XYZ file of C-alpha atoms in Angstrom:
704
model
C 36.721 32.341 24.119
C 39.424 29.630 26.339
C 37.145 27.584 28.595
C 39.035 25.463 30.615
C 36.436 24.727 33.204
C 33.430 22.475 32.253
C 30.476 23.805 31.407
C 26.910 23.187 31.337
C 24.451 24.096 27.225
C 20.980 25.195 29.155
C 18.823 25.720 27.134
C 16.218 28.559 27.813
C 12.833 28.042 26.661
C 12.246 25.024 26.197
C 12.536 21.666 28.265
C 14.197 19.237 27.858
C 12.852 16.035 29.050
C 9.267 17.862 26.860
C 11.863 17.569 24.001
C 12.796 14.237 24.241
C 9.045 12.260 24.799
C 8.196 14.748 21.681
C 10.558 13.856 19.022
C 10.235 10.386 19.148
C 13.518 7.582 18.422
C 13.674 7.079 15.093
C 13.092 3.511 13.860
C 16.075 3.742 11.507
C 18.491 2.268 14.124
C 21.382 4.217 12.501
C 20.017 6.791 12.221
C 22.718 8.916 14.236
C 25.845 7.620 12.706
C 23.951 8.951 9.860
C 23.466 11.877 11.079
C 26.763 11.659 11.947
C 28.085 11.057 8.879
C 25.987 13.527 7.523
C 27.545 16.155 9.601
C 30.947 14.720 8.702
C 29.491 16.212 4.681
C 28.895 19.392 5.726
C 32.022 20.188 7.769
C 34.651 19.490 4.576
C 31.794 20.631 1.962
C 32.407 24.702 4.385
C 36.138 24.036 4.262
C 35.470 23.469 1.259
C 34.619 26.499 -0.002
C 36.497 28.369 2.975
C 40.004 27.872 2.181
C 41.875 27.424 -1.599
C 44.647 25.378 -0.109
C 41.570 22.587 0.467
C 42.545 19.757 -1.441
C 40.678 16.341 -0.001
C 37.260 15.835 2.261
C 38.351 12.827 4.633
C 35.888 11.021 6.410
C 37.359 7.735 8.503
C 34.480 5.350 10.080
C 36.225 2.325 13.452
C 33.706 0.195 14.227
C 34.604 -0.950 17.019
C 33.593 -4.882 18.775
C 34.137 -7.229 20.798
C 34.790 -11.206 20.261
C 32.012 -12.910 21.154
C 32.973 -16.150 19.551
C 34.613 -17.392 16.674
C 32.218 -16.115 14.215
C 30.610 -14.237 16.301
C 31.063 -10.360 17.526
C 29.068 -7.718 20.131
C 29.330 -3.732 18.899
C 31.853 -2.357 21.678
C 31.246 1.490 20.231
C 32.457 3.619 17.231
C 33.538 6.716 15.747
C 32.949 9.761 12.687
C 36.584 11.725 12.097
C 36.930 13.778 9.311
C 38.670 16.849 8.781
C 36.174 19.589 7.950
C 35.659 22.939 8.921
C 35.805 21.609 12.679
C 33.364 23.048 15.182
C 33.621 26.808 15.049
C 32.053 29.517 17.234
C 28.841 29.967 14.931
C 28.741 25.911 14.286
C 29.252 25.024 18.154
C 26.335 27.486 17.889
C 24.122 26.411 15.539
C 23.969 22.381 16.289
C 22.792 24.152 20.477
C 20.162 25.869 18.368
C 17.302 23.612 18.277
C 15.464 23.094 15.358
C 17.916 25.428 12.953
C 17.052 26.254 9.723
C 19.475 28.358 8.765
C 22.187 26.416 6.138
C 24.767 24.512 6.993
C 24.430 21.281 9.263
C 20.902 19.103 8.161
C 19.359 17.931 11.176
C 18.099 20.885 13.051
C 18.916 19.403 16.191
C 17.096 16.613 15.800
C 20.075 14.631 15.143
C 21.655 14.995 18.682
C 18.794 14.216 20.316
C 18.704 10.363 18.248
C 22.887 10.573 19.943
C 20.943 10.897 23.037
C 18.067 8.083 22.375
C 21.161 5.882 21.234
C 24.032 6.106 23.191
C 24.971 7.006 26.546
C 27.364 9.439 25.560
C 28.402 10.556 23.115
C 32.267 12.632 22.922
C 32.707 15.235 20.370
C 35.807 16.024 19.911
C 37.847 19.144 17.517
C 39.653 20.974 16.157
C 38.713 24.402 14.716
C 40.065 27.686 13.566
C 39.190 31.174 15.015
C 41.110 34.408 13.513
C 43.828 32.680 12.740
C 43.774 30.785 16.110
C 43.316 27.185 16.349
C 41.476 25.589 19.425
C 40.718 22.319 21.102
C 37.403 21.644 21.764
C 35.609 18.614 23.442
C 31.484 18.444 24.966
C 29.831 14.874 25.543
C 25.686 14.637 24.820
C 23.760 12.598 27.260
C 20.609 12.229 28.262
C 21.721 11.230 32.292
C 19.805 11.829 34.990
C 22.645 14.407 35.807
C 22.420 16.588 31.591
C 18.454 17.209 32.634
C 18.468 17.700 35.774
C 20.601 20.364 34.334
C 17.146 21.201 31.564
C 20.762 19.909 28.914
C 21.542 17.089 26.378
C 25.286 18.772 25.763
C 28.251 19.209 28.614
C 31.246 21.331 26.786
C 34.155 20.373 28.384
C 37.117 22.501 28.365
C 37.594 24.186 24.656
C 41.291 26.488 24.593
C 43.932 26.995 22.765
C 46.318 24.064 20.248
C 49.038 24.096 18.082
C 47.725 21.278 15.721
C 46.715 23.712 13.547
C 44.824 20.298 11.082
C 41.019 21.151 11.752
C 39.164 17.703 12.326
C 36.233 16.675 14.722
C 35.513 12.612 15.575
C 32.103 12.216 16.773
C 32.173 8.462 20.015
C 29.752 6.643 20.203
C 29.988 4.560 23.719
C 27.554 2.881 25.347
C 24.273 1.878 23.074
C 20.929 2.212 25.215
C 19.323 -1.143 23.054
C 21.079 -3.741 22.373
C 20.275 -4.507 19.201
C 21.535 -6.747 16.178
C 21.868 -4.253 13.439
C 25.016 -2.448 15.533
C 25.768 -6.593 16.727
C 26.417 -7.101 12.925
C 28.267 -3.737 11.721
C 31.494 -4.756 10.057
C 33.554 -2.260 7.251
C 31.164 -4.462 4.172
C 27.702 -4.183 5.731
C 28.034 -0.264 6.978
C 29.984 0.407 3.645
C 26.508 -0.899 2.054
C 24.225 0.824 4.739
C 25.230 4.123 3.877
C 25.461 3.714 0.099
C 22.844 3.316 -0.248
C 21.427 5.554 2.690
C 23.382 8.397 0.730
C 23.014 7.559 -3.501
C 21.251 10.713 -4.664
C 24.493 12.681 -3.039
C 26.676 10.375 -4.160
C 25.378 10.686 -7.269
C 25.062 13.893 -7.798
C 29.319 14.899 -5.955
C 30.377 11.441 -7.798
C 33.953 13.076 -8.935
C 34.474 14.938 -5.790
C 32.736 13.280 -2.356
C 35.697 12.819 -0.029
C 37.811 9.758 0.515
C 35.948 7.549 2.941
C 37.626 4.658 4.781
C 35.461 2.896 7.070
C 37.128 0.507 9.260
C 36.535 -2.923 10.761
C 38.228 -3.331 15.420
C 37.770 -6.927 16.789
C 39.815 -6.420 19.930
C 41.798 -4.004 18.869
C 43.032 -5.597 16.081
C 41.632 -4.083 12.205
C 39.759 -7.145 10.690
C 38.740 -5.418 7.727
C 39.225 -2.465 5.472
C 36.928 -1.131 3.355
C 36.714 2.436 0.932
C 34.202 4.241 -0.302
C 34.583 5.569 -3.767
C 33.076 7.664 -7.261
C 34.519 3.722 -9.186
C 31.094 1.962 -5.893
C 28.514 4.976 -8.005
C 26.654 4.904 -10.727
C 27.360 7.541 -12.657
C 25.475 9.079 -14.559
C 23.888 7.854 -17.911
C 22.616 11.086 -19.558
C 22.753 14.794 -19.588
C 20.673 17.122 -21.486
C 19.899 20.593 -21.918
C 16.522 21.985 -22.308
C 14.294 24.556 -22.521
C 11.904 26.536 -20.463
C 10.215 29.114 -21.370
C 8.175 32.221 -18.456
C 5.209 33.184 -17.850
C 4.196 36.350 -18.029
C 0.547 38.763 -17.897
C -1.214 39.175 -20.031
C -1.719 43.080 -21.521
C -5.489 43.159 -20.294
C -4.356 41.237 -16.665
C -6.553 38.667 -16.368
C -4.565 35.235 -17.821
C -1.210 34.622 -18.044
C 0.674 33.450 -21.503
C 3.715 31.953 -23.373
C 6.930 34.977 -22.595
C 9.663 35.147 -25.983
C 12.038 34.885 -23.272
C 13.679 30.939 -21.764
C 15.740 29.773 -19.109
C 17.632 26.839 -19.878
C 18.309 23.872 -17.478
C 20.248 20.633 -17.460
C 19.004 17.276 -16.749
C 20.855 14.682 -14.768
C 19.846 11.155 -15.567
C 21.175 8.333 -13.353
C 20.264 5.021 -13.656
C 20.525 3.237 -10.449
C 20.350 -1.303 -9.010
C 16.496 -1.667 -8.125
C 18.385 -2.434 -4.445
C 20.376 0.914 -4.118
C 17.437 2.918 -4.859
C 14.553 2.446 -2.862
C 11.887 4.904 -5.877
C 12.270 6.857 -8.707
C 12.939 10.442 -8.332
C 12.844 13.866 -9.726
C 15.618 16.715 -7.377
C 15.808 20.353 -7.884
C 19.320 20.536 -7.560
C 20.792 24.311 -5.858
C 24.396 25.986 -5.301
C 26.033 21.883 -4.910
C 22.816 20.513 -3.066
C 19.562 18.691 -4.237
C 16.860 20.148 -2.831
C 14.695 16.810 -0.878
C 11.622 18.263 -0.177
C 11.893 19.816 -4.522
C 7.017 19.382 -4.675
C 7.549 17.867 -7.738
C 6.851 14.403 -9.451
C 7.903 12.183 -12.211
C 4.876 11.463 -13.836
C 5.209 9.067 -16.717
C 6.234 6.394 -13.999
C 5.412 5.479 -10.211
C 7.897 5.296 -8.130
C 8.005 1.725 -7.314
C 8.093 1.115 -11.187
C 11.347 -1.038 -12.138
C 12.584 -0.492 -15.638
C 15.144 -3.239 -16.698
C 15.653 -3.937 -12.755
C 17.176 0.160 -12.914
C 14.742 3.113 -10.634
C 15.381 6.481 -12.313
C 16.967 9.540 -10.080
C 16.317 13.288 -12.412
C 18.783 15.825 -11.042
C 17.169 18.859 -12.488
C 20.228 21.695 -12.570
C 19.858 25.500 -13.476
C 20.655 29.458 -12.527
C 17.102 30.211 -12.109
C 16.973 27.189 -9.792
C 20.428 28.698 -7.831
C 19.003 32.210 -7.883
C 16.539 31.243 -6.521
C 17.651 29.992 -2.789
C 17.519 31.262 -0.014
C 19.122 30.499 3.524
C 16.784 28.925 4.702
C 17.252 24.847 4.233
C 15.857 23.054 1.909
C 13.811 26.226 0.871
C 12.908 27.472 -2.839
C 11.307 30.944 -3.239
C 9.858 29.106 -7.555
C 6.356 30.333 -6.982
C 3.458 28.097 -8.773
C 0.322 29.010 -11.037
C -1.111 29.257 -7.136
C 0.506 32.412 -6.075
C -0.122 33.890 -9.450
C -1.544 36.263 -8.775
C 0.023 37.526 -5.689
C 3.763 37.206 -7.953
C 1.784 39.374 -10.250
C 0.586 42.664 -8.332
C 3.938 42.881 -6.140
C 6.618 42.799 -9.877
C 5.435 43.003 -12.842
C 8.388 41.033 -13.870
C 8.490 36.847 -15.546
C 8.890 33.465 -13.950
C 8.918 30.118 -14.356
C 6.466 28.101 -12.366
C 7.152 25.610 -11.008
C 4.589 23.482 -12.494
C 5.771 23.905 -16.156
C 9.057 23.610 -14.994
C 7.349 19.568 -13.740
C 5.793 19.437 -16.990
C 8.131 19.943 -19.785
C 11.248 18.129 -17.316
C 8.601 15.265 -18.742
C 7.546 15.721 -21.686
C 11.772 15.778 -22.195
C 12.250 12.466 -19.759
C 9.261 10.885 -22.197
C 11.292 11.580 -25.481
C 15.129 10.987 -23.731
C 13.257 7.092 -22.773
C 10.737 5.889 -24.884
C 10.536 2.838 -22.166
C 9.345 5.773 -19.110
C 6.152 6.441 -21.685
C 5.239 2.412 -22.655
C 5.477 2.412 -18.456
C 3.001 4.657 -18.162
C 0.577 3.505 -21.547
C 1.508 0.035 -18.756
C -0.027 1.773 -15.929
C -3.799 3.417 -18.103
C -3.943 -0.009 -18.967
C -3.998 -0.936 -15.634
C -6.529 1.555 -14.838
C -8.949 0.712 -17.160
C -8.374 -3.218 -15.879
C -9.048 -1.444 -12.023
C -12.158 0.461 -13.217
C -14.317 -2.588 -15.128
C -13.541 -4.611 -12.377
C -14.747 -2.891 -10.429
C -17.751 -1.046 -12.581
C -16.565 2.871 -12.401
C -17.861 5.226 -14.591
C -16.121 7.001 -16.932
C -17.939 9.749 -15.803
C -15.707 10.410 -12.849
C -13.798 13.797 -14.670
C -12.442 15.082 -10.943
C -10.737 12.448 -9.567
C -7.242 12.904 -10.005
C -4.862 10.079 -10.526
C -1.238 10.072 -9.437
C 1.033 7.041 -10.821
C 2.110 6.709 -7.448
C -1.003 5.818 -5.717
C -2.131 2.047 -5.378
C -5.288 0.462 -6.116
C -6.407 0.887 -2.862
C -5.924 4.549 -3.045
C -6.887 5.123 -6.263
C -10.442 2.999 -6.062
C -10.766 5.228 -2.633
C -10.638 8.595 -5.090
C -13.331 7.093 -6.632
C -15.851 6.470 -4.370
C -15.356 9.564 -2.349
C -15.918 11.129 -5.984
C -19.272 8.921 -5.681
C -19.730 9.690 -2.693
C -20.272 13.513 -3.083
C -22.156 12.869 -6.174
C -24.794 11.055 -4.674
C -24.854 13.472 -1.831
C -25.779 15.552 -4.512
C -28.256 14.197 -5.624
C -29.887 12.812 -2.562
C -29.689 16.889 -2.187
C -31.801 16.970 -5.118
C -34.224 14.308 -4.305
C -35.221 16.470 -0.716
C -35.087 19.708 -2.435
C -37.620 18.583 -4.933
C -40.189 17.272 -2.140
C -39.519 19.886 -0.318
C -40.490 21.908 -2.766
C -44.523 19.172 -2.825
C -45.533 20.929 0.070
C -45.292 24.620 -1.408
C -48.379 22.343 -4.915
C -51.075 24.603 -4.514
C -53.529 22.031 -6.298
C -55.768 24.424 -7.155
C -53.430 27.110 -9.030
C -54.118 27.189 -12.632
C -49.763 25.787 -13.366
C -50.232 22.612 -10.302
C -50.068 20.504 -13.508
C -47.171 22.360 -15.257
C -45.309 22.375 -11.549
C -46.161 18.927 -10.641
C -44.761 18.039 -13.516
C -41.570 19.403 -13.952
C -40.745 17.758 -9.989
C -42.047 14.201 -11.987
C -39.357 15.411 -14.936
C -35.972 16.405 -11.962
C -36.946 12.538 -9.427
C -37.138 10.805 -12.511
C -33.960 11.471 -13.803
C -32.251 11.421 -10.494
C -33.994 7.910 -8.506
C -32.111 5.837 -11.850
C -28.641 7.357 -11.351
C -28.466 6.856 -7.709
C -29.632 2.834 -8.274
C -27.601 2.633 -11.325
C -24.359 3.393 -8.103
C -26.077 1.253 -5.778
C -26.290 -1.107 -7.958
C -22.974 -0.852 -9.873
C -21.341 -2.174 -6.862
C -23.563 -4.871 -6.138
C -22.897 -6.333 -9.850
C -19.339 -5.186 -9.217
C -18.441 -8.072 -6.257
C -20.839 -10.409 -7.896
C -17.692 -10.379 -11.635
C -15.137 -10.299 -7.977
C -16.942 -13.871 -7.471
C -17.134 -15.216 -10.375
C -13.352 -13.816 -11.151
C -11.991 -15.880 -8.076
C -14.337 -19.375 -9.182
C -12.450 -19.876 -11.979
C -9.667 -18.974 -10.939
C -10.116 -22.269 -8.066
C -11.206 -23.909 -10.817
C -8.232 -23.288 -13.459
C -6.478 -24.246 -9.584
C -4.263 -20.579 -9.862
C -4.158 -19.514 -6.864
C -1.572 -19.909 -4.725
C -3.196 -21.708 -1.968
C -3.486 -24.738 -4.290
C 0.129 -24.450 -5.143
C 0.952 -26.782 -1.713
C -0.042 -30.133 -3.385
C -3.227 -30.510 -0.741
C -6.015 -30.906 -2.188
C -8.634 -27.917 -0.670
C -11.110 -27.619 -4.294
C -13.400 -28.862 -2.307
C -13.183 -26.793 0.581
C -12.360 -23.425 -1.684
C -15.475 -24.233 -4.202
C -17.595 -24.319 -0.154
C -16.660 -22.031 0.919
C -17.259 -19.502 -1.673
C -20.905 -20.093 -2.224
C -22.268 -20.997 0.588
C -19.530 -21.169 4.021
C -19.630 -24.362 5.887
C -20.832 -24.498 9.654
C -22.943 -21.488 8.375
C -27.455 -20.256 7.780
C -27.066 -17.042 6.280
C -28.073 -17.409 2.895
C -28.613 -13.857 2.409
C -24.834 -13.569 2.353
C -24.557 -16.578 0.283
C -22.918 -16.821 -3.496
C -25.523 -19.384 -3.863
C -27.341 -17.138 -6.830
C -25.033 -18.494 -8.891
C -26.123 -22.012 -8.623
C -30.246 -19.901 -9.115
C -30.253 -15.992 -7.664
C -33.438 -17.708 -5.725
C -31.384 -19.889 -3.459
C -29.974 -16.392 -1.119
C -33.676 -15.910 -0.119
C -34.017 -19.480 1.308
C -33.664 -20.869 4.643
C -30.139 -23.047 4.868
C -27.378 -24.154 6.539
C -23.709 -25.305 5.608
C -22.914 -28.907 6.098
C -24.348 -29.041 8.957
C -25.340 -32.690 10.799
C -28.372 -34.364 10.191
C -29.661 -34.474 13.686
C -28.046 -31.156 14.758
C -30.686 -29.225 11.725
C -33.463 -26.347 12.856
C -35.360 -23.999 11.313
C -37.356 -21.301 13.270
C -35.805 -22.218 16.367
C -37.384 -26.342 16.107
C -34.896 -29.556 15.858
C -35.271 -30.712 11.985
C -34.990 -34.016 13.195
C -36.579 -36.080 15.547
C -34.788 -36.742 18.717
C -36.958 -40.187 19.988
C -35.808 -42.743 17.221
C -38.011 -46.731 18.084
C -36.072 -49.368 18.033
C -36.151 -50.576 14.736
C -35.485 -47.028 13.144
C -32.593 -46.647 15.212
C -31.155 -50.613 14.534
C -31.487 -49.328 11.011
C -29.919 -45.618 11.894
C -26.790 -47.237 13.272
C -26.382 -50.495 11.163
C -23.265 -51.104 9.857
C -21.373 -49.133 12.342
C -23.133 -46.287 10.395
C -24.423 -42.778 12.291
C -26.436 -42.559 9.189
C -28.015 -39.225 10.529
C -24.465 -37.399 11.530
C -24.132 -37.442 8.506
C -23.130 -33.902 6.035
C -24.821 -32.789 3.225
C -22.963 -29.669 1.725
C -25.653 -27.430 1.546
C -29.867 -28.077 2.373
C -31.855 -25.620 2.197
C -36.062 -25.244 2.374
C -37.387 -22.648 0.350
C -40.907 -22.972 1.695
C -42.980 -25.595 3.413
C -43.001 -29.648 2.105
C -39.631 -29.037 0.382
C -36.087 -29.515 0.785
C -33.106 -28.803 -2.035
C -30.077 -30.671 -1.383
C -26.447 -29.528 -2.271
C -23.653 -31.326 -2.953
C -20.279 -30.541 -3.959
C -17.328 -32.047 -5.288
C -13.242 -31.493 -6.279
C -13.296 -30.738 -9.471
C -11.072 -34.362 -10.278
C -13.784 -36.280 -9.160
C -16.166 -38.502 -11.584
C -18.691 -37.084 -9.551
C -20.589 -40.578 -11.375
C -19.506 -42.576 -8.867
C -21.702 -40.342 -5.991
C -25.770 -39.949 -7.681
C -27.289 -42.094 -5.387
C -24.851 -39.800 -2.007
C -28.430 -37.039 -2.811
C -30.328 -39.472 -2.622
C -29.301 -41.446 0.523
C -29.976 -38.022 2.341
C -33.455 -37.271 0.514
C -34.680 -40.166 2.620
C -33.066 -39.559 5.997
C -35.448 -36.230 5.377
C -38.054 -38.301 4.245
C -38.426 -40.669 7.303
C -36.618 -39.866 10.571
C -37.083 -35.986 10.580
C -40.517 -34.932 13.247
C -44.081 -33.999 12.186
C -43.713 -30.414 12.320
C -41.329 -30.995 8.815
C -43.411 -33.379 6.534
C -40.925 -33.017 3.118
C -41.767 -35.095 0.370
C -40.947 -32.940 -2.364
C -36.909 -32.595 -3.141
C -34.214 -30.616 -5.942
C -31.128 -32.476 -5.801
C -28.200 -30.954 -7.611
C -24.783 -32.833 -7.377
C -21.828 -30.534 -9.244
C -18.180 -30.660 -9.630
C -16.826 -30.783 -12.563
C -14.849 -34.206 -14.173
C -18.331 -35.287 -15.322
C -19.154 -37.840 -18.288
C -22.555 -37.561 -19.600
C -22.170 -41.558 -20.614
C -20.634 -42.365 -16.787
C -23.563 -40.618 -14.339
C -26.802 -42.172 -17.423
C -25.361 -46.030 -17.871
C -25.314 -45.394 -13.424
C -28.584 -44.058 -13.270
C -31.178 -44.759 -16.765
C -33.659 -41.650 -15.420
C -31.166 -39.226 -16.510
C -30.832 -37.398 -19.873
C -28.850 -34.431 -21.051
C -29.935 -31.427 -21.861
C -27.397 -30.829 -24.941
C -28.672 -26.199 -25.202
C -28.148 -26.390 -21.292
C -24.423 -28.492 -20.763
C -26.215 -30.729 -18.046
C -27.577 -33.533 -17.281
C -31.284 -34.252 -14.954
C -33.295 -36.791 -13.854
C -37.583 -35.745 -14.012
C -38.739 -37.187 -11.587
C -37.280 -40.686 -9.019
C -38.659 -41.487 -5.476
C -37.919 -41.113 -2.467
C -39.206 -44.479 -0.964
C -41.755 -43.729 2.692
C -40.330 -46.527 5.518
C -43.397 -47.512 7.389
C -46.483 -46.604 5.996
C -45.074 -43.117 4.812
C -45.953 -41.689 1.589
C -42.958 -41.802 -0.841
C -41.960 -38.575 -2.050
C -40.367 -37.571 -5.387
C -36.948 -35.795 -5.935
C -35.735 -34.078 -8.897
C -32.400 -34.114 -9.872
C -28.965 -32.332 -12.071
C -25.942 -32.815 -12.577
C -23.763 -29.996 -13.594
C -20.522 -28.771 -14.367
C -18.244 -25.663 -11.611
C -17.459 -24.518 -15.744
C -21.151 -24.678 -17.104
C -22.284 -22.789 -13.896
C -19.868 -20.065 -13.636
C -21.053 -19.375 -17.482
C -24.583 -19.090 -16.568
C -24.377 -16.287 -14.152
C -21.330 -14.531 -16.234
C -24.102 -14.093 -19.148
C -26.895 -13.155 -16.448
C -23.960 -10.932 -14.557
C -23.004 -9.260 -17.715
C -26.904 -8.788 -19.474
C -27.023 -6.933 -16.198
C -24.437 -5.040 -16.213
C -25.661 -3.864 -19.762
C -29.262 -3.240 -18.893
C -28.179 -0.839 -16.436
C -25.296 0.954 -18.462
C -22.634 -0.317 -15.678
C -20.231 -0.658 -18.383
C -16.261 1.006 -18.309
C -15.729 1.839 -22.284
């Protein structure tokens, strides 16, 4: 065993240069520290199990920095020392076995990969006992060229006898490969916070037996501060309650499963942990003093993200049944699932408790222990129903398995995946019916009967197919109307800044500025037909084009030019909010006003635009008939009627209209006419909402 000569631990049957590429550097900057800390905890645990007179484990972490200024320092190196079992021959062999899965140190060989990704050298010094004698071991871990060319990342410096009989291990991390603010900002307090948050599961489970943990912070080799992690820093369990769970056995005929009279007792230990310490609500099995990280069971009453009065819940389950189904492979239990039931009962005739039964019974018990969990579950169900209602998702999607941990995106994906499968099935049925038409013989005695059968199938399938397509269409409209209401009620976050941009928000919602694509606009809110017309949103009059042709003249007479630029104005440089051209000789002019503005002060604006279009367009666009819509929220009917006497108020539909006004033709041009309406945004939304609801009801798309 004694080896005074330095030697590389050369890998066999694998290449470290390839492994270093395959196992990427962790995104967690402190991963090497966590790996070493985990090993220290494990080393102490092994010594405690193997040594009768071992009383208390100790871990000492020392951070060494150099002072840069009065308030800043630069990380130099870090050590982690424990009084555990040390690196025995067995543990050293395991450390050098890549992806070792037997119980013991938990890094599976990948921990040392993180050492070399972060630090140029990691030196490990250890004293251990072997066959009644004590030895000192030192080895270095690195990926620098001298190591890699020997296909190694570990170099053993020596193993030699020593008189000291106190086992320990000291890990020294030196020379960060990449400068890190995380390490520069490390001190005794910050590292304590990092460790408690990282190991909260372990600390909660082992609160009464955690080692004495000391963190020292040095600046220029002078001790600056010390912090300790003790049981008083760790949340104590909130409740401990037993639960009896029945075994399951095969029925006498072997065709089904049934509950057995035999039961097993489990213990539920619950912890309420501040959401700042515990990232997720968790349900874990524990075995022989260890938490099984991949327990393969879930909380079903709350999601991982739920906060309950500012806390998250950690639920730990223990029991002889779990211990008896443990294996020598790390994190692996032999507790069966119901999918394995046939195989299990074919091999053994004894009774078992399935993993699903543990999950179901534990969650039922938790609902009784914590009524607030049931309230959270009810809220999730309400949120799900609201989401289904928002997107008009059918209640008949019974094959969709929704988890409380699914976010809105995943829930919608699951529903749409289920709908896609149903639509594929419908399409396949339609195709099959159409193909059967080829087999019909018009001279056959049963021709009419067979044809009628296929017609009935299609008449049943096609409406269902169309309904699914239309559901997305009306659901989108529903969302747009909801957004419109939020803009009017000033409930969008973007409106909190105080800057007045309500008019722009409304304009872009209805018909995006600088766009000519009316089909994809939401002008249907004003009138269903508007999305089918050619149109322009906030274009200068002189830039208008329809089918590639300029609408306004390029050259004007001297008199026309004089008018169009008089009083310092550029009249055909003005930008109407929306212009639509439904057919030859007609134009729709829409103006949006901010909700706070008194819209009656802008009554003549639409008429002015109509005058420009009537008099200064090319001969290809002889437009005589105009329809104007002045839309705002600040509308006082008496103001409108007092300013322009031709307006009348429609009490039934809450809008004002002017039946006909002249649009004067200049220089001998024939007069045009304009019909104008003044409407409130809120009235538009109510009307559009009513139309959409009727559409939804007619199609039977409502969620019950």
